[in-house]
PDB file of C-alpha atoms in Angstrom:
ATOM      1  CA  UNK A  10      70.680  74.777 137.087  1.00 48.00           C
ATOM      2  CA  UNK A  11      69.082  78.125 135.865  1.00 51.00           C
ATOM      3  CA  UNK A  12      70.183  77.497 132.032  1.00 63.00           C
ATOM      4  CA  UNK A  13      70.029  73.416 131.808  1.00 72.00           C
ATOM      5  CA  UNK A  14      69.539  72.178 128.537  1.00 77.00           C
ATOM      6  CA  UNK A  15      66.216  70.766 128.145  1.00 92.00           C
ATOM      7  CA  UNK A  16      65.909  69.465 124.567  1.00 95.00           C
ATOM      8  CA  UNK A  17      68.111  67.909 122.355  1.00 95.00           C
ATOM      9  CA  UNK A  18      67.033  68.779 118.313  1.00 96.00           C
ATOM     10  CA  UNK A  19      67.821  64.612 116.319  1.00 97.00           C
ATOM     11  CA  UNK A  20      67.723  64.905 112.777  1.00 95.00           C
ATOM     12  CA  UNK A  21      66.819  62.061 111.128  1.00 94.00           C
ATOM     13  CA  UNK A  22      66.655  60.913 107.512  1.00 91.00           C
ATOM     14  CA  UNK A  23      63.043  62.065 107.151  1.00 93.00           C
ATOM     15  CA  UNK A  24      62.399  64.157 110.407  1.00 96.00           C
ATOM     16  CA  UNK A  25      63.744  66.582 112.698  1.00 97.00           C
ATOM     17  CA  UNK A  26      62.812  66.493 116.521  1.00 96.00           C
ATOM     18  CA  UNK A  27      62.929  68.185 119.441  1.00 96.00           C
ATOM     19  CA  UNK A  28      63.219  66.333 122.200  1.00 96.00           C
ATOM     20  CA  UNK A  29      63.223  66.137 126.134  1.00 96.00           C
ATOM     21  CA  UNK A  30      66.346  65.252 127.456  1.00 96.00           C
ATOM     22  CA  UNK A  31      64.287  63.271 130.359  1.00 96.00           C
ATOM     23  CA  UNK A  32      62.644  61.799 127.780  1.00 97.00           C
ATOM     24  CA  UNK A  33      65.270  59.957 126.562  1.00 98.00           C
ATOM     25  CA  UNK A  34      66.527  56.598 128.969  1.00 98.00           C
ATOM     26  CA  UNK A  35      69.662  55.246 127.071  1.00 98.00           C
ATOM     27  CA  UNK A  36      71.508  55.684 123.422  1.00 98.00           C
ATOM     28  CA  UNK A  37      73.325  52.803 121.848  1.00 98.00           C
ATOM     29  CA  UNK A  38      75.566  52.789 119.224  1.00 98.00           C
ATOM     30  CA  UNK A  39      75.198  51.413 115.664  1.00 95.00           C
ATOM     31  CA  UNK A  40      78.275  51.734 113.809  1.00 90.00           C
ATOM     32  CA  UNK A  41      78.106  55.252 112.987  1.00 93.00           C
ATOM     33  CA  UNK A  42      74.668  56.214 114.046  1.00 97.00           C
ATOM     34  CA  UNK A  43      72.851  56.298 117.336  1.00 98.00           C
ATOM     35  CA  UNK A  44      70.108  55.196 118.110  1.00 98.00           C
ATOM     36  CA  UNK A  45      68.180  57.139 120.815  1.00 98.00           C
ATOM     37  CA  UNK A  46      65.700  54.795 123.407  1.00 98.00           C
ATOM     38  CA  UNK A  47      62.603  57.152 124.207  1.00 97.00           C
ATOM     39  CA  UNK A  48      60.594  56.486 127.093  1.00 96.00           C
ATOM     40  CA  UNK A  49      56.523  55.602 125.629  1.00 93.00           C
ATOM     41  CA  UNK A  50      58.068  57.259 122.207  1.00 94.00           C
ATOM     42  CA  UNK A  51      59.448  55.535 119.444  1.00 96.00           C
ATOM     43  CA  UNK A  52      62.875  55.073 119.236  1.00 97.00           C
ATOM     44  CA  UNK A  53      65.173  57.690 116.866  1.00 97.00           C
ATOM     45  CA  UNK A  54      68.085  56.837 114.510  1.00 97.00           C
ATOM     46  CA  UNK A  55      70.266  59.210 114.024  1.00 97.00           C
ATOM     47  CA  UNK A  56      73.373  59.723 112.016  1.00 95.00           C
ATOM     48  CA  UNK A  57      76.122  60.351 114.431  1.00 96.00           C
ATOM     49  CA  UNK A  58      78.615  58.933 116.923  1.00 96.00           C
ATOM     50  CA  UNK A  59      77.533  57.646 120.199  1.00 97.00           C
ATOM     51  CA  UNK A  60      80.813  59.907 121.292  1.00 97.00           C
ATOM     52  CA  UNK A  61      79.394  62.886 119.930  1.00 96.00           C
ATOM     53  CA  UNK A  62      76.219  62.933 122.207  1.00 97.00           C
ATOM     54  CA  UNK A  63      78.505  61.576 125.098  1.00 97.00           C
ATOM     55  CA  UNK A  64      80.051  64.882 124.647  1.00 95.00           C
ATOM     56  CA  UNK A  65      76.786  66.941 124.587  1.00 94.00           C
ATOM     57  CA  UNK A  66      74.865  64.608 127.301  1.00 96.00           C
ATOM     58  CA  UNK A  67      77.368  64.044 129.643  1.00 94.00           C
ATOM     59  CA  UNK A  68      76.948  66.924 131.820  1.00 92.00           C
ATOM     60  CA  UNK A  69      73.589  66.154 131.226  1.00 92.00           C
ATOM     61  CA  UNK A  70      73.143  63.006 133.751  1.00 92.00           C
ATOM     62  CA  UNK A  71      73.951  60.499 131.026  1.00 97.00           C
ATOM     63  CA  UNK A  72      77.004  58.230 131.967  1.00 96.00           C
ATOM     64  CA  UNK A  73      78.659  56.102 129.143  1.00 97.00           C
ATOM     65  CA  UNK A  74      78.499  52.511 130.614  1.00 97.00           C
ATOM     66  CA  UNK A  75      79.905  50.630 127.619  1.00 97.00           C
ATOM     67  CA  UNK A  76      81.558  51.416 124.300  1.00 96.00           C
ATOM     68  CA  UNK A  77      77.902  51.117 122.673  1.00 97.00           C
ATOM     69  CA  UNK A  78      75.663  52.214 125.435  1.00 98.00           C
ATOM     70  CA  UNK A  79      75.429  55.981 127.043  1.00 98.00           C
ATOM     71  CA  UNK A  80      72.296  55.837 129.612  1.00 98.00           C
ATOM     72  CA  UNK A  81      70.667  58.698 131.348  1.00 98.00           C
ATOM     73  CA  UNK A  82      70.911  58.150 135.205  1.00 97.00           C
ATOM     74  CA  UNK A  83      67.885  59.221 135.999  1.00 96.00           C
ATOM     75  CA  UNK A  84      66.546  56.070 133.885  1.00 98.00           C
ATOM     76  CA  UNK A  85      68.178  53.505 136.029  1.00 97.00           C
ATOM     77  CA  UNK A  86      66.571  51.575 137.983  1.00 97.00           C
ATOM     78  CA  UNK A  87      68.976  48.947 139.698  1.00 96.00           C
ATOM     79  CA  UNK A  88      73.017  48.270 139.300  1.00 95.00           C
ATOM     80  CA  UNK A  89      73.147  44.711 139.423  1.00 95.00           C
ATOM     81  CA  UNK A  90      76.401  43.129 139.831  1.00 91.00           C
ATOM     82  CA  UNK A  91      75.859  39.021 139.481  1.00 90.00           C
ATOM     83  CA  UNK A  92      76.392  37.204 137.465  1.00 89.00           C
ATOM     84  CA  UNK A  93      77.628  40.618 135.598  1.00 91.00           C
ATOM     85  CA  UNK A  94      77.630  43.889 136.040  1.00 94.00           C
ATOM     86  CA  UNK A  95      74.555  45.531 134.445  1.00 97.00           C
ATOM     87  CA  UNK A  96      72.122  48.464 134.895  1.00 97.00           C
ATOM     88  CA  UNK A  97      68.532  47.497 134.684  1.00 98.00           C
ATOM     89  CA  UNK A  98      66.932  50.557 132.709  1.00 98.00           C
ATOM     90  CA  UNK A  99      63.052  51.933 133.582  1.00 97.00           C
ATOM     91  CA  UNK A 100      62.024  50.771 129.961  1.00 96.00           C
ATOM     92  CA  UNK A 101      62.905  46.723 130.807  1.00 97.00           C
ATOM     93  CA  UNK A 102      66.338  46.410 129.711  1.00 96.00           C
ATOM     94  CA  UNK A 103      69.282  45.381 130.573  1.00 96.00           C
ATOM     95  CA  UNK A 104      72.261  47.834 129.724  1.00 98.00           C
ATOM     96  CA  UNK A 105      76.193  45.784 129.760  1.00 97.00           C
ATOM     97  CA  UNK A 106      79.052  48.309 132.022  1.00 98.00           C
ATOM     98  CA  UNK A 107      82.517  47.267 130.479  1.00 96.00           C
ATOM     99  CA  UNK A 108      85.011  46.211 132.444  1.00 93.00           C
ATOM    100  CA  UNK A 109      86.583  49.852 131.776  1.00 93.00           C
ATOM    101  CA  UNK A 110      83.733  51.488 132.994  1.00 95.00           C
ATOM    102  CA  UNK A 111      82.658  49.752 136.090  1.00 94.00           C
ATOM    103  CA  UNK A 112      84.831  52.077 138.578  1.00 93.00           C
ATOM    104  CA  UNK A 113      82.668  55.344 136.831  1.00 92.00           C
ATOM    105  CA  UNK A 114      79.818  53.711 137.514  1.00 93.00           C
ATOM    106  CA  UNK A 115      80.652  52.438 140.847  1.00 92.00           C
ATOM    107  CA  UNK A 116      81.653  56.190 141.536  1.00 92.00           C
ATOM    108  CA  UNK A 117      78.430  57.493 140.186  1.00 91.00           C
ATOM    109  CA  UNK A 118      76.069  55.360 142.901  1.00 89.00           C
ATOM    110  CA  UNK A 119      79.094  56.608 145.786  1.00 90.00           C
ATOM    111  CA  UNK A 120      77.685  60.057 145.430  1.00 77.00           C
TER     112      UNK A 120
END
């Protein structure tokens, strides 16, 4: 849309960035920071709640898939299903969907 959001401003302890929201291909919680997975970047800690970006990224393309993961869609690369049900991101890994949010993510690869 005309006025997306592009960048996302994570203050750190030491730094303060500005970063692409494409840029960025999951965020998992640690207690009460978040840690922010960059694509050929190094990753950011920041301290707030995994819900509070949820909130801000959601409308964004990022679905939360599990109480400690929130991944940008346009990161994934396959929804695997056996022996679990997982989302193989485009930096290697291999994000968990709860049980609670398998339907949203079913839902998301319907449209």
């Amino acid at each position: 849309s005309k006025n997306e959001i592009k960048n996302i401003v994570l203050k750190t302890q030491d730094n303060v960035f500005v970063v692409n929201i494409k840029d960025i291909v999951r965020c998992e919680s640690q207690n009460n920071y978040t840690l922010f997975l960059m694509e050929n970047k190094p990753a950011i800690l920041v301290s707030k709640t995994l819900k509070e970006y949820e909130d801000i990224l959601s409308p964004l393309s990022f679905i939360r898939c599990h109480q400690t993961h929130l991944v940008n869609t346009t990161h994934i690369v396959k929804f695997i299903k056996h022996p679990n049900y997982s989302l193989l991101m485009s930096d290697g890994t291999n994000v968990p969907i709860s049980v609670r949010k398998k339907e949203v993510i079913e839902n998301f690869f319907k449209k």
